[in-house]
Every structure is written in structure tokens, then in C-alpha cells.
Backbone as JSON, one array per atom type, in Angstrom:
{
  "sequence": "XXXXXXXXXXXXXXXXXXXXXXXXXXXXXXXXXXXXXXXXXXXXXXXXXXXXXXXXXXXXXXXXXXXXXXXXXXXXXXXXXXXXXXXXXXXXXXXXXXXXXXXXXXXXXXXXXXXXXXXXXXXXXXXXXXXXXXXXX",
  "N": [[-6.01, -36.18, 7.33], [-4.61, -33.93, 7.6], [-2.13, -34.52, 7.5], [-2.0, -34.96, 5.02], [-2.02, -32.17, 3.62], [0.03, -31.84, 4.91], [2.04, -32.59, 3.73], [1.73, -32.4, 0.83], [2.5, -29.69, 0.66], [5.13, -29.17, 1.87], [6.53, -31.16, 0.83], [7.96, -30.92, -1.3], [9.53, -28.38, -0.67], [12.15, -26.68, -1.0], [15.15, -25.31, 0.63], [15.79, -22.71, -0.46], [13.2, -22.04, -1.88], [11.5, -21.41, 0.31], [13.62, -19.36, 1.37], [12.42, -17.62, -0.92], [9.64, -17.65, -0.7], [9.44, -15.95, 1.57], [11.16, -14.05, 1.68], [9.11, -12.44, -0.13], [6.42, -12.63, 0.83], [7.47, -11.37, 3.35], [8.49, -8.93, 2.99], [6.97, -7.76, 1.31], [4.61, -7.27, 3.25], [5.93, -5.69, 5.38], [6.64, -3.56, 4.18], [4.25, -2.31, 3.75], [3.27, -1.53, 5.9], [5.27, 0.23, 7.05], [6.03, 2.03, 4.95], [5.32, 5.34, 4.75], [2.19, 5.9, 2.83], [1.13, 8.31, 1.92], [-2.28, 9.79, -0.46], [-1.74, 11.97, -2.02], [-2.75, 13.28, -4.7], [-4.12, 14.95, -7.19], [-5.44, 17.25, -5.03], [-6.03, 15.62, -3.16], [-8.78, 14.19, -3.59], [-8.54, 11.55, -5.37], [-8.63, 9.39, -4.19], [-11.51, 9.52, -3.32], [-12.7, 9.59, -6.11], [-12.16, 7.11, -7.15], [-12.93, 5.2, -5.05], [-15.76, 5.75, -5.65], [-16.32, 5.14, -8.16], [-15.6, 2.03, -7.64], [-17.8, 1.09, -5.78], [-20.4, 1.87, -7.65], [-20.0, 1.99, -10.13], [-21.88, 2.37, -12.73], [-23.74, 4.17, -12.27], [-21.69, 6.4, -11.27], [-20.28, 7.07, -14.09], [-22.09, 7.57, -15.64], [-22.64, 10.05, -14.22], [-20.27, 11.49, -14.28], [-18.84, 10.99, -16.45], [-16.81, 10.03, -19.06], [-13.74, 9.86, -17.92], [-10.5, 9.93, -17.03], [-10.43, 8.76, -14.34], [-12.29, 6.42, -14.51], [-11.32, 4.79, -16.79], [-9.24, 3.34, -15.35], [-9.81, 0.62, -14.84], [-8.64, -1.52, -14.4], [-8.07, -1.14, -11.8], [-10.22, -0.92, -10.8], [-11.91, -2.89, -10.98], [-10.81, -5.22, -9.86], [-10.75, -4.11, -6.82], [-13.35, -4.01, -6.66], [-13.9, -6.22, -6.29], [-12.6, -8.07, -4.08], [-13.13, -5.91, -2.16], [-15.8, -6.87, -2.51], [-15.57, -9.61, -1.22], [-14.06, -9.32, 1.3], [-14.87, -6.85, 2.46], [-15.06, -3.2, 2.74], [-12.59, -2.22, 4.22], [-10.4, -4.28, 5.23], [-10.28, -5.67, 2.26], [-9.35, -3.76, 0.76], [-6.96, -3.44, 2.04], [-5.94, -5.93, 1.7], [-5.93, -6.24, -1.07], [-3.83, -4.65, -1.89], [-1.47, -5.34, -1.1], [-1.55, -7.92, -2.03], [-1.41, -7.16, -4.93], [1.45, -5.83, -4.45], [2.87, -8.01, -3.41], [2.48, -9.32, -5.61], [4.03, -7.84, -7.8], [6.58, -7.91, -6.26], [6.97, -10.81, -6.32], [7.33, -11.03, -8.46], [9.54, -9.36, -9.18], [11.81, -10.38, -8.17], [12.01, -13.39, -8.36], [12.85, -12.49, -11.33], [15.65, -11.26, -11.05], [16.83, -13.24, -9.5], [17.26, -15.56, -10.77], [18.56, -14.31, -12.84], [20.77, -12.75, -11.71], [21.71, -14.16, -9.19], [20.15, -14.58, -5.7], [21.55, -13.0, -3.21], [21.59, -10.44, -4.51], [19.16, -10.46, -5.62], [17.12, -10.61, -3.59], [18.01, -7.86, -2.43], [17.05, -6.32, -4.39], [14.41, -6.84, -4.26], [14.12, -5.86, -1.69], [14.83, -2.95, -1.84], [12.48, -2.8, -3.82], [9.7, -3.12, -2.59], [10.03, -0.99, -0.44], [10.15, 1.32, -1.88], [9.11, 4.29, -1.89], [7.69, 5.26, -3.66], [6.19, 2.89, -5.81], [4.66, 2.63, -3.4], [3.17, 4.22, -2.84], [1.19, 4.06, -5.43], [-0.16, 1.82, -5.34]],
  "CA": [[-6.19, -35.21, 6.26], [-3.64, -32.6, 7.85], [-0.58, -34.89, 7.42], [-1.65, -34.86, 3.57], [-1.28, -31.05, 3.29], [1.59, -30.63, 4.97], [2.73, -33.56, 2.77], [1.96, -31.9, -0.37], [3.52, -28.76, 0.83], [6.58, -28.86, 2.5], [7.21, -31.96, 0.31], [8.86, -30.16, -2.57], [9.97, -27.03, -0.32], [13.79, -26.55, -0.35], [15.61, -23.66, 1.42], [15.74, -21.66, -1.42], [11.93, -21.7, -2.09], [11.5, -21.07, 1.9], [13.6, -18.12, 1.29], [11.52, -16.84, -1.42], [8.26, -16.97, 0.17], [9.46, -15.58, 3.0], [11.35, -12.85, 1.26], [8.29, -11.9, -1.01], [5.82, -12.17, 1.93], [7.54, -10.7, 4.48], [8.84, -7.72, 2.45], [5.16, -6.64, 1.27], [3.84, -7.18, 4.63], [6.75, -4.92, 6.19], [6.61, -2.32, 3.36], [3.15, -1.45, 3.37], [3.38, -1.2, 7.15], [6.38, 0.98, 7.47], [6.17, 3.1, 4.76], [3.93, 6.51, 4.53], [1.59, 5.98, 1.64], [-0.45, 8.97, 1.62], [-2.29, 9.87, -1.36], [-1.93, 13.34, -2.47], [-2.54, 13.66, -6.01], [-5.17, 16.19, -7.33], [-6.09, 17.68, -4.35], [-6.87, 14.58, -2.27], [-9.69, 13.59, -3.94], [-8.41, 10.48, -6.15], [-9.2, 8.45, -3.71], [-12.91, 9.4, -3.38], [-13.24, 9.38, -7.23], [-11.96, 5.41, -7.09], [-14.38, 4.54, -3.67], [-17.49, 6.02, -5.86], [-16.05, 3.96, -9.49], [-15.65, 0.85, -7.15], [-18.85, 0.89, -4.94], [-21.2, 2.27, -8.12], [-19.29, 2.45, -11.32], [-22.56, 2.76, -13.98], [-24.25, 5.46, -12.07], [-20.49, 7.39, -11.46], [-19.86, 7.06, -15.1], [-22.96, 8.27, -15.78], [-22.9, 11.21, -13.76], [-19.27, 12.05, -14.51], [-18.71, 10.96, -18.02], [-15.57, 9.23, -19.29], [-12.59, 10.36, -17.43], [-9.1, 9.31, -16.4], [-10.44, 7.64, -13.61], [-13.23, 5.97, -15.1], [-10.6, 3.89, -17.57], [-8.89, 2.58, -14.29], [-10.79, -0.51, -14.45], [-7.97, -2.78, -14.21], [-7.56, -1.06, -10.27], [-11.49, -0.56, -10.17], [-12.99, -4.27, -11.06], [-10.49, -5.91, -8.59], [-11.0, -3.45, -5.68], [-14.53, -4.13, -6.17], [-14.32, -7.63, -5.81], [-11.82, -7.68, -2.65], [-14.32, -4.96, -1.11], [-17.25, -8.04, -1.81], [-15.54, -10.94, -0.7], [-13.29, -9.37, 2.4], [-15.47, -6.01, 3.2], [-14.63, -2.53, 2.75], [-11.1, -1.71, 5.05], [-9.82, -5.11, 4.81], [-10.24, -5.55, 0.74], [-8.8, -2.25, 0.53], [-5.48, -4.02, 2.39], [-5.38, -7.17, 0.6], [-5.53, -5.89, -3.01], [-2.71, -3.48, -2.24], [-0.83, -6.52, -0.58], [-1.51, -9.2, -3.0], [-0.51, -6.33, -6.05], [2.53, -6.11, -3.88], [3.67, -9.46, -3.19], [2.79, -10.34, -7.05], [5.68, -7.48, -7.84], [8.24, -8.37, -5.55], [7.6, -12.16, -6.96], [8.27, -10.85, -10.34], [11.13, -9.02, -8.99], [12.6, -11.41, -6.95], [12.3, -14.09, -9.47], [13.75, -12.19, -12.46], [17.03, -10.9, -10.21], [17.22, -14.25, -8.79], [17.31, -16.0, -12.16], [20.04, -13.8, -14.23], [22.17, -12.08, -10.49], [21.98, -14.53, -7.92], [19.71, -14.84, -4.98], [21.69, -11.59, -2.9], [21.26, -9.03, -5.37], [17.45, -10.56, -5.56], [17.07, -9.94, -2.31], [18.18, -6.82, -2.41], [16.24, -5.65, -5.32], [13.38, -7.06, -3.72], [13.46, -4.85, -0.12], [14.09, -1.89, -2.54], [10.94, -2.39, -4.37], [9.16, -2.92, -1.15], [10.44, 0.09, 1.02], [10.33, 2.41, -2.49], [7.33, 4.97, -1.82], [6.66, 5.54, -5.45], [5.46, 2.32, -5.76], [3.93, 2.06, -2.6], [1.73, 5.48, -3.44], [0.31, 4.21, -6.46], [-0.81, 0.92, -4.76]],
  "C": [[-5.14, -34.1, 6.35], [-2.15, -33.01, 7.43], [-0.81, -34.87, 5.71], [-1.75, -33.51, 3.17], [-0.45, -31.02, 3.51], [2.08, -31.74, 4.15], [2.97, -33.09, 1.44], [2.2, -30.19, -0.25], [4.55, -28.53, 1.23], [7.07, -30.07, 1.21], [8.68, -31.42, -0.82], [9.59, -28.78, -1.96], [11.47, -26.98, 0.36], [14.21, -25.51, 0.17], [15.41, -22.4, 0.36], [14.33, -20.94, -1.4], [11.04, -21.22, -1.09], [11.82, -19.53, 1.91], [13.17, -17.21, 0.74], [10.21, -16.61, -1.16], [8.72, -16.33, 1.33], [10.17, -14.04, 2.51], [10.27, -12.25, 0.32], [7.18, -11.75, -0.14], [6.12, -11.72, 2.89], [7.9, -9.3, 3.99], [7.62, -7.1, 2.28], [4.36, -6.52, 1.89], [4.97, -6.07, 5.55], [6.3, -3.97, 5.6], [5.75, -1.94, 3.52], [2.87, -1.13, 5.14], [4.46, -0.02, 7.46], [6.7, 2.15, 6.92], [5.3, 4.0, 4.56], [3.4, 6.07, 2.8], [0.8, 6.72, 1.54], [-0.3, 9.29, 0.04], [-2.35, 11.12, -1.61], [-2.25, 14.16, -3.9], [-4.07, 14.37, -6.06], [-5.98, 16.41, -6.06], [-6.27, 16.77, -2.89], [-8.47, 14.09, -2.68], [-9.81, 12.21, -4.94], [-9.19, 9.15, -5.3], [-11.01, 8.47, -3.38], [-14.03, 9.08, -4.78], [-13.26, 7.49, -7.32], [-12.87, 4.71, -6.08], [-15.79, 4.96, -4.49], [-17.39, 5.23, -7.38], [-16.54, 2.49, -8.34], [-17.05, 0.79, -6.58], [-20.2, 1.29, -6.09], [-20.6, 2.96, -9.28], [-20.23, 2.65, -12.41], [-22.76, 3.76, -13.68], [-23.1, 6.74, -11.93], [-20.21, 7.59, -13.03], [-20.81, 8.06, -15.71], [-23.06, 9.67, -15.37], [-21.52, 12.1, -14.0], [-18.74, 12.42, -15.92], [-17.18, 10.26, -17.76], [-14.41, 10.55, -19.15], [-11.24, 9.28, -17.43], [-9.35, 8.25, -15.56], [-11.48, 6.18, -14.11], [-12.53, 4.37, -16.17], [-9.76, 3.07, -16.92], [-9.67, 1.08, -14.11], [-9.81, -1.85, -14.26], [-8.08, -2.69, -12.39], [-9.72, -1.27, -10.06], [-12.47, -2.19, -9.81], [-12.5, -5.32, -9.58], [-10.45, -5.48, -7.27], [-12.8, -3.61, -5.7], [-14.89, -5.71, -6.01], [-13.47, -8.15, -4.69], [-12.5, -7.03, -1.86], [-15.76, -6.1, -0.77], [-16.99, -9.0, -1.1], [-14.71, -10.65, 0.74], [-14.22, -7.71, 3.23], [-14.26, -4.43, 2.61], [-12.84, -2.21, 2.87], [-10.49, -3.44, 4.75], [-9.45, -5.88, 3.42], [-9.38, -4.63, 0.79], [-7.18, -2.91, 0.44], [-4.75, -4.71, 1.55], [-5.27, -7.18, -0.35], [-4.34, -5.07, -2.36], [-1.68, -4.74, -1.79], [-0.74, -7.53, -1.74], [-0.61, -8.36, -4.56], [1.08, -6.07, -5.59], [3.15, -7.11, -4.25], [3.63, -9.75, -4.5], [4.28, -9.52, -7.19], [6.78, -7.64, -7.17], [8.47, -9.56, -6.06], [8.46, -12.12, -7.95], [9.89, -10.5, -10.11], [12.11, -9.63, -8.75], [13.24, -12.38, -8.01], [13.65, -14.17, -10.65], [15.25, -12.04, -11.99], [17.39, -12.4, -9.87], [17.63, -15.49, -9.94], [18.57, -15.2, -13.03], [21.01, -13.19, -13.38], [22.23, -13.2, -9.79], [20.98, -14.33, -7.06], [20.07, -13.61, -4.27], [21.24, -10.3, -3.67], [19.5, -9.52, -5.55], [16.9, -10.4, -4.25], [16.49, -8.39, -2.08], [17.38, -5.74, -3.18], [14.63, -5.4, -4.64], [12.53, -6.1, -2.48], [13.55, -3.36, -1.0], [12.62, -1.16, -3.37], [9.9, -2.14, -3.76], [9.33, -1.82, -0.09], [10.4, 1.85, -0.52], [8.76, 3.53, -2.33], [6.43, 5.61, -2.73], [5.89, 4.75, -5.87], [4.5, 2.4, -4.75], [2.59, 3.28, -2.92], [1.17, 4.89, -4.26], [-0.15, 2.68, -6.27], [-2.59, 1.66, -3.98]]
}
């Protein structure tokens, strides 16, 4: 059964496609390791408004009323289903990781498609090491 995964994975996997998983997962596994992501926006409390949406979004809504954060539901529905299926601190990781790695694909991709493979690269560890993105992860 093991020789027919790696059969139907490596089968089709040329260097190129080697180097793009490897540059799109190793970049958003470095980046979110290396660079500071604190959150500082109003006060330091964004992040407690988003932990009380995610963990109890009717009764927060309810008690807050329709806000800014409240309309976040694209960040709120999938942080609350990463928090059910992986737990608190490790959800937390893997949505900011997986939202990662999708943008560097995109990035990677698009650069690698109309520059070349170097300049996709390149684009790629910039998007990954930039701390504008990485804050609003």
C-alpha cells in the first residue's frame, strides 16, 4: 500500500515542482518563525476581540453589536474551525501557515509563470520575510 503512494506521488514530481514545494513550504515555515509578528493595533486588544468572535461569535455579537470585527468572518469561521479540529495554540499556527503558504503559492506561481523561476523565488522569500503581511496573519 506504501509503494502505491509514493507511486502516485513522486510519480509526476520533476525538479521544478520539488523546487516549488519546497520553496512555498519552507519559506512560510521560516517566515513565521523568524519574523516578529506582534500585534499592536488598537491598543492590543484585537486579538482578544477575534479569540471571543471565534470561541462564541452569537453571544459576542450580541453583546457588542455589529462592528469591524464582527464582519471578519472570513478570518473568524476558519480560525474557529482550525481551533476545533487542531485545538486552541496549534489551530492558531496552522491557519496563519496554511494562509501563508496559499500566498506564497499564488506568488510563486504567478512570478514563475510570466519572470522565470529566480525572480519567483525571490518574490516569494520577500513575501515571506515582509512583516506587513506577516502582522495581519
Amino acid at each position: 500500500m506504501m509503494q502505491v503512494w509514493k507511486e502516485l506521488i513522486f510519480r509526476n514530481l520533476t525538479p521544478a515542482t520539488a523546487v516549488s514545494i519546497f520553496v512555498v513550504v519552507g519559506f512560510a515555515g521560516l517566515g513565521l518563525l523568524v519574523v516578529p509578528a506582534t500585534l499592536n493595533q488598537a491598543g492590543g486588544l484585537d486579538a482578544y476581540f477575534y479569540a471571543a468572535y471565534t470561541h462564541d461569535y452569537g453571544g459576542t455579537l450580541h453583546r457588542f453589536g455589529p462592528t469591524y470585527y464582527s464582519t471578519r468572518i472570513a478570518y473568524i469561521f476558519p480560525e474557529y474551525l482550525f481551533e476545533t479540529i487542531f485545538g486552541a495554540t496549534l489551530g492558531y499556527h496552522l491557519l496563519r501557515f496554511v494562509a501563508l503558504a496559499a500566498a506564497t503559492a499564488a506568488v510563486f506561481g504567478i512570478a514563475r509563470r510570466y519572470y522565470g523561476s529566480a525572480p519567483a523565488i525571490l518574490a516569494a522569500a520577500w513575501l515571506c520575510f515582509s512583516p506587513w503581511l506577516l502582522r495581519s496573519l
